[in-house]
Short mmCIF file of C-alpha atoms and ligand atoms in Angstrom, two decimals:
data_model
loop_
_atom_site.label_atom_id
_atom_site.label_comp_id
_atom_site.label_asym_id
_atom_site.label_seq_id
_atom_site.Cartn_x
_atom_site.Cartn_y
_atom_site.Cartn_z
CA MET X 6 42.08 -4.41 -4.87
CA LYS X 7 38.74 -5.95 -3.94
CA LEU X 8 38.07 -6.55 -0.27
CA TRP X 9 37.78 -10.21 -1.22
CA GLY X 10 40.73 -10.10 -3.67
CA GLY X 11 43.19 -12.30 -1.74
CA ARG X 12 42.73 -15.50 -3.69
CA PHE X 13 42.47 -13.85 -7.11
CA SER X 14 45.34 -13.40 -9.51
CA LYS X 15 43.44 -11.43 -12.16
CA ASN X 16 41.33 -8.30 -11.95
CA THR X 17 37.62 -8.59 -12.59
CA ASP X 18 36.69 -7.86 -16.19
CA SER X 19 35.32 -4.33 -16.23
CA GLU X 20 32.04 -5.38 -17.83
CA VAL X 21 31.63 -8.13 -15.25
CA ASN X 22 32.47 -5.61 -12.59
CA ASP X 23 29.66 -3.30 -13.70
CA PHE X 24 27.33 -6.25 -14.08
CA ASN X 25 28.01 -7.52 -10.61
CA SER X 26 27.93 -4.19 -8.85
CA SER X 27 24.79 -3.19 -6.97
CA ILE X 28 25.97 0.14 -5.60
CA ARG X 29 23.81 2.04 -8.15
CA PHE X 30 20.71 0.90 -6.32
CA ASP X 31 21.72 -0.41 -2.89
CA GLN X 32 23.36 2.87 -1.89
CA ARG X 33 19.97 3.96 -0.66
CA MET X 34 20.49 1.59 2.28
CA TYR X 35 23.57 3.48 3.48
CA ARG X 36 21.90 4.52 6.73
CA GLN X 37 20.73 1.06 7.62
CA ASP X 38 24.12 -0.39 6.67
CA ILE X 39 25.97 2.04 8.90
CA LEU X 40 23.59 1.70 11.86
CA GLY X 41 23.83 -2.08 11.54
CA SER X 42 27.62 -1.88 11.53
CA ILE X 43 27.65 0.44 14.52
CA ALA X 44 25.58 -2.06 16.51
CA HIS X 45 27.78 -4.94 15.36
CA ALA X 46 30.98 -3.06 16.29
CA LYS X 47 29.60 -2.12 19.71
CA MET X 48 28.77 -5.75 20.35
CA LEU X 49 32.20 -6.95 19.17
CA GLY X 50 33.81 -4.57 21.66
CA LYS X 51 31.44 -5.45 24.48
CA CYS X 52 32.07 -9.18 24.00
CA ASN X 53 35.85 -8.61 23.80
CA ILE X 54 35.96 -10.05 20.30
CA ILE X 55 37.82 -6.95 19.10
CA PRO X 56 39.70 -4.40 21.26
CA LYS X 57 37.43 -1.86 22.98
CA GLU X 58 39.39 1.09 21.51
CA ASP X 59 38.91 -0.28 18.01
CA SER X 60 35.22 -0.77 18.61
CA GLU X 61 34.89 2.80 19.85
CA LEU X 62 36.88 4.20 16.96
CA ILE X 63 34.77 2.27 14.45
CA VAL X 64 31.55 3.49 16.02
CA LYS X 65 32.74 7.10 16.05
CA THR X 66 34.05 6.99 12.47
CA LEU X 67 30.94 5.30 11.11
CA GLY X 68 28.94 8.14 12.63
CA GLU X 69 31.13 10.63 10.79
CA ILE X 70 30.79 8.71 7.54
CA LEU X 71 27.03 8.78 7.95
CA SER X 72 26.93 12.55 8.27
CA ASP X 73 29.40 12.96 5.41
CA ILE X 74 27.13 10.90 3.19
CA GLU X 75 24.17 12.96 4.27
CA ASP X 76 26.08 16.14 3.45
CA GLY X 77 26.82 14.79 -0.03
CA LYS X 78 30.53 14.55 0.66
CA VAL X 79 30.94 10.87 -0.20
CA GLU X 80 31.20 9.39 -3.65
CA PHE X 81 30.45 5.69 -3.91
CA LEU X 82 32.59 3.51 -6.14
CA ILE X 83 31.26 0.94 -8.62
CA ASP X 84 34.47 -0.92 -8.02
CA ALA X 85 33.62 -1.42 -4.37
CA GLU X 86 30.62 -3.42 -5.61
CA ASP X 87 27.91 -2.73 -3.08
CA ILE X 88 26.98 -0.46 -0.21
CA HIS X 89 28.47 -2.84 2.36
CA MET X 90 31.93 -2.87 0.85
CA ASN X 91 31.80 0.81 -0.02
CA ILE X 92 31.22 1.75 3.60
CA GLU X 93 33.84 -0.72 4.83
CA THR X 94 36.36 0.63 2.32
CA ILE X 95 35.77 4.22 3.40
CA LEU X 96 36.04 3.18 7.05
CA THR X 97 39.34 1.41 6.46
CA GLN X 98 40.70 4.34 4.47
CA ARG X 99 39.98 6.53 7.48
CA ILE X 100 41.12 4.35 10.39
CA GLY X 101 43.22 1.53 8.90
CA ASP X 102 43.49 -1.72 10.86
CA ALA X 103 40.71 -0.93 13.31
CA GLY X 104 38.34 -0.65 10.33
CA LYS X 105 39.51 -4.01 9.08
CA ARG X 106 38.21 -5.58 12.29
CA LEU X 107 34.59 -4.56 11.68
CA HIS X 108 33.70 -7.54 9.53
CA THR X 109 34.70 -10.05 12.25
CA GLY X 110 31.98 -12.69 12.70
CA ARG X 111 29.90 -11.24 9.90
CA SER X 112 29.27 -11.90 6.23
CA ARG X 113 27.73 -9.68 3.61
CA ASN X 114 25.05 -12.32 3.44
CA ASP X 115 23.71 -11.64 6.92
CA GLN X 116 24.63 -7.97 6.56
CA VAL X 117 22.45 -7.48 3.50
CA ALA X 118 19.65 -9.46 5.13
CA LEU X 119 19.86 -7.05 8.07
CA ASP X 120 19.98 -3.93 5.91
CA ILE X 121 17.00 -4.85 3.81
CA ARG X 122 14.96 -5.71 6.91
CA MET X 123 15.82 -2.37 8.49
CA TYR X 124 15.06 -0.54 5.26
CA ILE X 125 11.71 -2.24 4.87
CA LYS X 126 10.76 -1.54 8.49
CA ASP X 127 11.37 2.18 7.91
CA GLU X 128 9.43 2.16 4.67
CA ILE X 129 6.46 0.30 6.14
CA THR X 130 6.24 2.93 8.86
CA ASP X 131 6.30 5.71 6.30
CA ILE X 132 3.84 4.13 3.88
CA LYS X 133 1.47 3.45 6.75
CA LYS X 134 1.52 7.14 7.64
CA LYS X 135 0.62 8.02 4.07
CA VAL X 136 -2.29 5.58 4.03
CA ILE X 137 -3.54 6.92 7.36
CA SER X 138 -3.45 10.43 5.94
CA LEU X 139 -5.51 9.24 2.96
CA GLU X 140 -7.98 7.60 5.35
CA LYS X 141 -8.51 10.94 7.06
CA VAL X 142 -9.45 12.54 3.76
CA LEU X 143 -11.89 9.71 3.09
CA LEU X 144 -13.46 10.23 6.51
CA LYS X 145 -13.94 13.90 5.75
CA LEU X 146 -15.45 13.14 2.35
CA ALA X 147 -17.78 10.56 3.88
CA SER X 148 -18.96 12.78 6.70
CA GLU X 149 -19.76 15.57 4.23
CA ASN X 150 -21.83 13.24 2.09
CA LEU X 151 -24.04 11.27 4.44
CA ASP X 152 -27.11 12.50 2.54
CA THR X 153 -25.60 12.43 -0.93
CA ILE X 154 -27.68 9.77 -2.63
CA MET X 155 -26.12 8.05 -5.60
CA PRO X 156 -26.71 4.83 -7.51
CA GLY X 157 -24.92 1.71 -6.34
CA TYR X 158 -23.96 -0.64 -9.17
CA THR X 159 -23.57 -4.31 -9.84
CA HIS X 160 -22.32 -5.34 -13.30
CA LEU X 161 -21.95 -1.57 -13.80
CA GLN X 162 -25.75 -1.52 -14.05
CA LYS X 163 -27.68 0.63 -11.61
CA ALA X 164 -28.70 -1.61 -8.73
CA GLN X 165 -29.82 0.10 -5.52
CA PRO X 166 -29.45 3.60 -4.13
CA ILE X 167 -26.66 4.22 -1.66
CA THR X 168 -24.88 7.35 -0.47
CA LEU X 169 -21.50 8.72 -1.41
CA ALA X 170 -20.60 8.39 2.28
CA HIS X 171 -21.28 4.67 2.16
CA HIS X 172 -19.31 4.28 -1.04
CA THR X 173 -16.39 6.23 0.41
CA MET X 174 -16.40 4.14 3.58
CA ALA X 175 -16.09 0.99 1.47
CA TYR X 176 -12.67 2.26 0.42
CA PHE X 177 -11.92 3.23 3.99
CA GLU X 178 -12.37 -0.44 4.90
CA MET X 179 -10.05 -1.55 2.11
CA PHE X 180 -7.28 0.81 3.12
CA LYS X 181 -7.78 -0.19 6.73
CA ARG X 182 -7.04 -3.77 5.77
CA ASP X 183 -3.97 -2.50 3.92
CA ILE X 184 -2.78 -0.87 7.13
CA GLU X 185 -3.36 -4.11 9.03
CA ARG X 186 -1.49 -6.08 6.39
CA LEU X 187 1.45 -3.67 6.62
CA ASP X 188 1.47 -4.10 10.40
CA ASP X 189 1.49 -7.83 9.99
CA CYS X 190 4.32 -7.73 7.47
CA TYR X 191 6.24 -5.48 9.87
CA LYS X 192 6.05 -8.17 12.54
CA ARG X 193 7.78 -10.75 10.40
CA THR X 194 10.32 -8.23 9.13
CA ASN X 195 11.16 -7.27 12.68
CA VAL X 196 13.52 -10.24 13.27
CA MET X 197 17.28 -9.70 13.40
CA PRO X 198 19.40 -11.96 11.12
CA LEU X 199 22.96 -10.83 11.99
CA GLY X 200 24.94 -13.72 13.40
CA SER X 201 23.79 -16.05 10.62
CA GLY X 202 27.16 -15.36 9.02
CA ALA X 203 27.61 -16.56 5.46
CA LEU X 204 25.25 -19.46 6.13
CA ALA X 205 26.51 -21.44 9.14
CA ALA X 206 26.65 -18.74 11.82
CA THR X 207 30.04 -18.13 13.41
CA THR X 208 32.57 -19.41 15.90
CA TYR X 209 32.66 -16.08 17.74
CA PRO X 210 30.46 -15.75 20.81
CA LEU X 211 28.32 -12.95 19.34
CA ASP X 212 25.64 -11.41 21.51
CA ARG X 213 22.90 -11.42 18.94
CA GLU X 214 20.24 -10.28 21.35
CA PHE X 215 22.28 -7.19 22.19
CA VAL X 216 22.49 -6.27 18.49
CA ALA X 217 18.77 -6.86 18.08
CA LYS X 218 18.00 -4.58 21.01
CA GLU X 219 20.39 -1.87 19.79
CA LEU X 220 18.65 -1.83 16.42
CA GLY X 221 15.09 -2.04 17.73
CA PHE X 222 14.36 -5.58 16.58
CA CYS X 223 11.89 -7.72 18.50
CA SER X 224 13.75 -11.02 18.21
CA VAL X 225 16.54 -12.82 16.35
CA THR X 226 16.31 -15.35 13.52
CA LEU X 227 16.52 -18.93 14.74
CA ASN X 228 18.24 -20.70 11.88
CA SER X 229 21.35 -19.37 10.19
CA LEU X 230 20.52 -20.86 6.77
CA ASP X 231 17.08 -19.31 6.88
CA GLY X 232 18.51 -16.08 8.31
CA VAL X 233 20.49 -15.37 5.16
CA SER X 234 18.19 -16.83 2.54
CA ASP X 235 14.79 -15.65 3.70
CA ARG X 236 13.22 -12.92 1.59
CA ASP X 237 9.63 -13.74 2.54
CA PHE X 238 9.27 -10.33 4.13
CA VAL X 239 10.26 -8.66 0.84
CA ILE X 240 7.66 -10.72 -0.99
CA GLU X 241 5.10 -9.99 1.70
CA LEU X 242 5.66 -6.28 1.42
CA ALA X 243 5.45 -6.45 -2.38
CA SER X 244 2.17 -8.27 -2.04
CA CYS X 245 0.83 -5.82 0.57
CA LEU X 246 1.72 -3.00 -1.81
CA SER X 247 0.16 -4.83 -4.75
CA ILE X 248 -3.12 -5.13 -2.88
CA LEU X 249 -2.91 -1.52 -1.76
CA ILE X 250 -2.37 -0.24 -5.28
CA MET X 251 -5.10 -2.55 -6.55
CA HIS X 252 -7.45 -0.66 -4.24
CA LEU X 253 -6.16 2.68 -5.49
CA SER X 254 -6.59 1.43 -9.03
CA ARG X 255 -10.21 0.34 -8.55
CA TYR X 256 -10.99 3.66 -6.95
CA SER X 257 -9.22 5.46 -9.79
CA GLU X 258 -11.24 3.52 -12.32
CA GLU X 259 -14.48 4.59 -10.67
CA LEU X 260 -13.39 8.20 -10.55
CA ILE X 261 -12.36 8.14 -14.20
CA LEU X 262 -15.88 6.96 -15.03
CA TRP X 263 -17.52 9.43 -12.69
CA ASN X 264 -15.51 12.25 -14.18
CA THR X 265 -16.79 11.55 -17.71
CA ASN X 266 -19.28 13.76 -19.46
CA GLU X 267 -21.69 10.81 -19.40
CA PHE X 268 -21.65 10.47 -15.59
CA GLN X 269 -20.59 13.90 -14.33
CA PHE X 270 -20.70 12.66 -10.72
CA VAL X 271 -17.40 14.36 -9.95
CA GLU X 272 -15.17 16.93 -11.51
CA MET X 273 -11.45 16.68 -10.97
CA ASP X 274 -9.86 19.92 -9.92
CA ASP X 275 -7.78 21.73 -12.53
CA SER X 276 -4.78 21.28 -10.26
CA CYS X 277 -5.08 17.50 -10.59
CA SER X 278 -5.94 17.28 -14.29
CA THR X 279 -4.09 17.79 -17.53
CA GLY X 280 -5.03 19.05 -20.97
CA SER X 281 -4.60 17.80 -24.51
CA SER X 282 -2.01 19.23 -26.88
CA ILE X 283 -4.51 19.09 -29.75
CA MET X 284 -8.05 19.17 -28.34
CA PRO X 285 -8.56 22.48 -26.56
CA GLN X 286 -11.68 21.34 -24.70
CA LYS X 287 -10.02 18.42 -22.93
CA LYS X 288 -9.40 18.02 -19.23
CA ASN X 289 -8.11 14.56 -18.51
CA PRO X 290 -8.00 12.65 -15.22
CA ASP X 291 -4.36 11.71 -15.73
CA VAL X 292 -3.62 11.19 -12.05
CA ALA X 293 -6.23 8.46 -11.74
CA GLU X 294 -5.17 6.89 -15.03
CA LEU X 295 -1.52 6.89 -14.10
CA ILE X 296 -2.22 5.24 -10.77
CA ARG X 297 -4.28 2.60 -12.57
CA GLY X 298 -1.36 2.19 -14.96
CA LYS X 299 1.31 2.00 -12.29
CA THR X 300 -0.57 -0.87 -10.66
CA GLY X 301 0.86 -3.08 -13.38
CA ARG X 302 4.42 -2.29 -12.45
CA VAL X 303 3.90 -3.03 -8.75
CA TYR X 304 2.36 -6.39 -9.67
CA GLY X 305 5.38 -6.89 -11.92
CA ASP X 306 7.71 -6.23 -9.00
CA LEU X 307 5.90 -8.85 -6.91
CA ILE X 308 5.93 -11.48 -9.65
CA SER X 309 9.56 -10.70 -10.35
CA ILE X 310 10.69 -11.31 -6.75
CA LEU X 311 8.54 -14.41 -6.44
CA THR X 312 10.03 -15.79 -9.62
CA THR X 313 13.58 -14.95 -8.60
CA MET X 314 13.16 -16.77 -5.31
CA LYS X 315 11.44 -19.87 -6.53
CA GLY X 316 14.46 -21.87 -7.62
CA ILE X 317 17.14 -20.73 -5.21
CA PRO X 318 18.79 -23.51 -3.21
CA LEU X 319 19.83 -22.70 0.37
CA ALA X 320 21.47 -20.53 1.39
CA TYR X 321 22.53 -17.19 -0.17
CA ASN X 322 22.84 -16.93 -3.94
CA LYS X 323 23.59 -13.80 -5.89
CA ASP X 324 20.17 -14.01 -7.56
CA MET X 325 18.87 -12.51 -4.35
CA GLN X 326 20.49 -9.18 -5.16
CA GLU X 327 17.63 -8.83 -7.66
CA ASP X 328 15.13 -8.39 -4.81
CA LYS X 329 16.22 -4.82 -4.26
CA GLU X 330 15.37 -3.00 -7.46
CA CYS X 331 11.94 -4.63 -7.41
CA ILE X 332 11.02 -3.79 -3.87
CA PHE X 333 12.51 -0.30 -4.17
CA ASP X 334 10.44 0.29 -7.28
CA ALA X 335 7.27 -0.96 -5.59
CA ILE X 336 7.96 1.25 -2.56
CA ASP X 337 8.77 4.30 -4.69
CA THR X 338 5.65 3.82 -6.77
CA ILE X 339 3.42 3.57 -3.71
CA ARG X 340 5.08 6.56 -2.12
CA LEU X 341 4.28 8.57 -5.24
CA CYS X 342 0.76 7.30 -5.74
CA VAL X 343 -0.81 7.53 -2.29
CA PRO X 344 -0.23 11.27 -1.71
CA VAL X 345 -1.29 12.37 -5.22
CA PHE X 346 -4.34 10.19 -4.97
CA GLU X 347 -5.15 11.86 -1.67
CA LYS X 348 -4.76 15.27 -3.25
CA MET X 349 -7.01 14.31 -6.13
CA ILE X 350 -9.76 13.10 -3.78
CA ALA X 351 -9.43 16.10 -1.50
CA THR X 352 -9.83 18.59 -4.35
CA MET X 353 -12.44 16.96 -6.60
CA LYS X 354 -15.88 18.53 -6.81
CA ILE X 355 -18.89 16.37 -6.01
CA ASN X 356 -21.94 16.85 -8.20
CA LYS X 357 -24.70 15.88 -5.78
CA THR X 358 -27.45 16.68 -8.29
CA ALA X 359 -26.03 14.36 -10.94
CA MET X 360 -25.58 11.62 -8.36
CA TYR X 361 -29.16 11.96 -7.16
CA LYS X 362 -30.44 11.99 -10.72
CA GLY X 363 -28.37 8.91 -11.47
CA ALA X 364 -29.82 7.13 -8.46
CA GLY X 365 -33.34 7.79 -9.74
CA GLY X 366 -33.07 6.15 -13.14
CA GLY X 367 -32.82 2.44 -13.75
CA PHE X 368 -35.45 1.34 -11.21
CA THR X 369 -32.99 1.29 -8.31
CA ASN X 370 -35.99 1.21 -5.95
CA ALA X 371 -37.47 -1.98 -7.45
CA THR X 372 -36.16 -4.14 -4.58
CA ASP X 373 -37.77 -1.78 -2.11
CA ALA X 374 -41.05 -1.97 -4.00
CA ALA X 375 -40.89 -5.77 -3.70
CA ASP X 376 -39.96 -5.51 -0.01
CA TYR X 377 -42.98 -3.21 0.42
CA LEU X 378 -45.25 -6.04 -0.76
CA VAL X 379 -43.42 -8.56 1.42
CA LYS X 380 -44.00 -6.39 4.47
CA LYS X 381 -47.70 -6.45 3.56
CA GLY X 382 -47.65 -10.24 3.68
CA MET X 383 -46.78 -11.35 0.15
CA PRO X 384 -44.06 -14.05 -0.21
CA PHE X 385 -40.85 -12.52 -1.62
CA ARG X 386 -40.76 -14.59 -4.83
CA GLN X 387 -44.29 -13.54 -5.71
CA ALA X 388 -43.48 -9.90 -4.87
CA HIS X 389 -40.41 -10.12 -7.14
CA GLU X 390 -42.62 -11.19 -10.01
CA VAL X 391 -45.29 -8.54 -9.39
CA ILE X 392 -42.68 -5.77 -9.33
CA GLY X 393 -40.94 -7.26 -12.35
CA LYS X 394 -44.18 -6.81 -14.25
CA MET X 395 -44.56 -3.31 -12.81
CA VAL X 396 -41.06 -2.43 -14.08
CA ALA X 397 -41.88 -3.81 -17.53
CA TYR X 398 -45.05 -1.70 -17.60
CA ALA X 399 -43.20 1.43 -16.44
CA LEU X 400 -40.48 0.86 -19.04
CA ASP X 401 -43.19 0.67 -21.65
CA GLN X 402 -44.63 3.96 -20.41
CA ASN X 403 -41.15 5.48 -20.22
CA LYS X 404 -41.71 6.34 -16.56
CA ALA X 405 -40.01 5.67 -13.23
CA LEU X 406 -41.98 3.60 -10.66
CA SER X 407 -42.63 6.71 -8.60
CA GLU X 408 -44.09 8.42 -11.68
CA LEU X 409 -46.81 5.78 -12.12
CA SER X 410 -50.26 6.85 -10.96
CA PHE X 411 -51.76 5.21 -7.91
CA GLU X 412 -54.27 3.42 -10.19
CA GLU X 413 -51.45 2.03 -12.31
CA LEU X 414 -49.60 0.82 -9.21
CA LYS X 415 -52.70 -0.64 -7.64
CA SER X 416 -53.48 -2.59 -10.82
CA CYS X 417 -50.28 -4.60 -10.20
CA SER X 418 -51.50 -5.75 -6.77
CA ASP X 419 -54.48 -4.70 -4.72
CA ILE X 420 -52.54 -4.80 -1.44
CA ILE X 421 -50.77 -1.63 -2.60
CA THR X 422 -51.83 1.53 -0.76
CA GLU X 423 -50.83 5.19 -1.03
CA ASP X 424 -47.87 4.70 1.33
CA ILE X 425 -45.98 2.92 -1.48
CA TYR X 426 -44.72 6.28 -2.75
CA GLU X 427 -43.04 6.92 0.57
CA ALA X 428 -41.63 3.36 0.62
CA ILE X 429 -39.98 3.68 -2.79
CA ASP X 430 -38.66 7.18 -2.26
CA LEU X 431 -34.86 7.01 -2.71
CA LYS X 432 -34.23 8.50 0.67
CA THR X 433 -36.41 5.86 2.32
CA CYS X 434 -34.72 3.13 0.28
CA VAL X 435 -31.34 4.19 1.69
CA ASN X 436 -32.32 4.97 5.25
CA GLU X 437 -34.41 1.85 5.80
CA ARG X 438 -31.22 -0.17 5.27
CA ASN X 439 -30.24 0.57 8.79
CA ILE X 440 -28.27 -2.44 9.95
CA ILE X 441 -24.55 -2.80 10.71
CA GLY X 442 -22.74 -2.28 7.42
CA GLY X 443 -25.75 -0.73 5.70
CA PRO X 444 -25.96 2.58 3.80
CA ALA X 445 -28.56 4.27 6.06
CA LYS X 446 -27.38 7.59 7.37
CA ALA X 447 -27.51 6.32 10.96
CA ALA X 448 -25.51 3.20 10.10
CA VAL X 449 -22.84 5.13 8.19
CA GLU X 450 -22.58 7.66 11.00
CA LYS X 451 -21.74 4.80 13.33
CA ALA X 452 -19.22 3.40 10.85
CA ILE X 453 -17.57 6.80 10.58
CA ALA X 454 -17.44 7.16 14.37
CA SER X 455 -15.65 3.85 14.84
CA ALA X 456 -13.38 4.59 11.88
CA ARG X 457 -12.44 7.88 13.58
CA ASP X 458 -11.57 5.98 16.77
CA TYR X 459 -9.43 3.57 14.74
CA ILE X 460 -7.49 6.40 13.09
CA ALA X 461 -7.17 8.37 16.34
CA GLU X 462 -5.18 5.48 17.84
CA PHE X 463 -2.40 6.14 15.32
CA ASP X 464 -2.26 9.82 16.24
CA LYS X 465 -1.60 8.80 19.83
CA MET X 466 1.44 6.74 18.79
N1 LIG B 522 25.07 -6.97 -2.92
C1 LIG B 522 24.73 -8.24 -2.40
C2 LIG B 522 23.22 -8.43 -2.40
O1 LIG B 522 22.54 -7.47 -2.55
C3 LIG B 522 25.24 -8.37 -1.01
C4 LIG B 522 25.54 -9.74 -0.56
C5 LIG B 522 26.67 -10.28 -1.34
N2 LIG B 522 27.09 -11.53 -0.87
C6 LIG B 522 27.87 -12.35 -1.59
N3 LIG B 522 28.22 -13.46 -1.08
N4 LIG B 522 28.27 -12.03 -2.79
O2 LIG B 522 22.71 -9.52 -2.31
#
């Protein structure tokens, strides 16, 4: 019989039973469910709501059930519907009436709200570690490439020269914001909902703060209706993960381009590439493509939870069971993607020559040529026009600006002197951009130093 079977005279239809059951996917919260129940049982005993001996027996037996599950000795039953009732059923099978006292002053509605919060807290901590590990690889890549000049793009057209270090640190910043977002999401997840009951709290004098402390929560929820029907933290995590994977996807897209025969800026390691079953010459950047592809499913998970929640009246409704598969999928996807992405970055070969060559074409130093004139007193708009004409002339001659003779340069403006060659040298172009946030070697060195300090803080934790 169902734990809730008292008022029913018929068994649940077996198809309905399967349909309703969430044990297939919510069994992964067994640990959180048991730890939550242990804290609840301790509190019930402490507050004399159930006999002390029963409380102690429940706590001890739940501990045993936990290790039995971990040893693979427990088989969950579809019939017991979800993880909460599975655990309670096993407990009652083992200790009888004492087990039946566990659910005093509690509903599955606040229980599931607790479990999912605990689960998400654990996952945020783990995902954060993975992102920090990726950040370390980016820092290494950046510090090895402070002098690696490459073209920076706008509209995917060569724009101005930068360095690979500067480019890499752009992604460092993005992932840093992802870490901050995860921290922020953690704060709002870190609120303990048990005691909300089904929706209207409970008549028992529960010590909610005790339970919160036992389970490492910062505070307790302040409204029982909200306590059971809030899934904002699930949505927040899904959106944090969506932004995170969007960053991975943009990076992947760049690396896919860079890895092409046309660019040849990088070469993916054999260990992170795959071949073609028909074309013997092929080596494909599947890891990057798959991450770009999986971005869609994480967005889907976010949209799915948002859509599920949008029409739900207070308080709990069964629709909310649908939050789990989505957030689990988003979490699983991120947990897969971040480490393989890290591996791919750590093993790829950088082709400094191709990058430098790429930075040279396309008049990436045209802005610097204009700035050269400005520094000699010409208004910027006029300088823009003069250099525009110079570019048109050079294009006509099929030459780069630096390949024009001094006479040719001088004919564009007579304030030009020999030092223009130095001013439009790619290295000068990069290193003159020495302000906070700029690509100059000195500026990026500073950025790397403060990034190292930021990451070191996590190692101290
Ligand atoms: N399996 C359910 C869920 O994930 C647990 C809560 C069930 N509550 C209820 N009143 N049916 O949402």
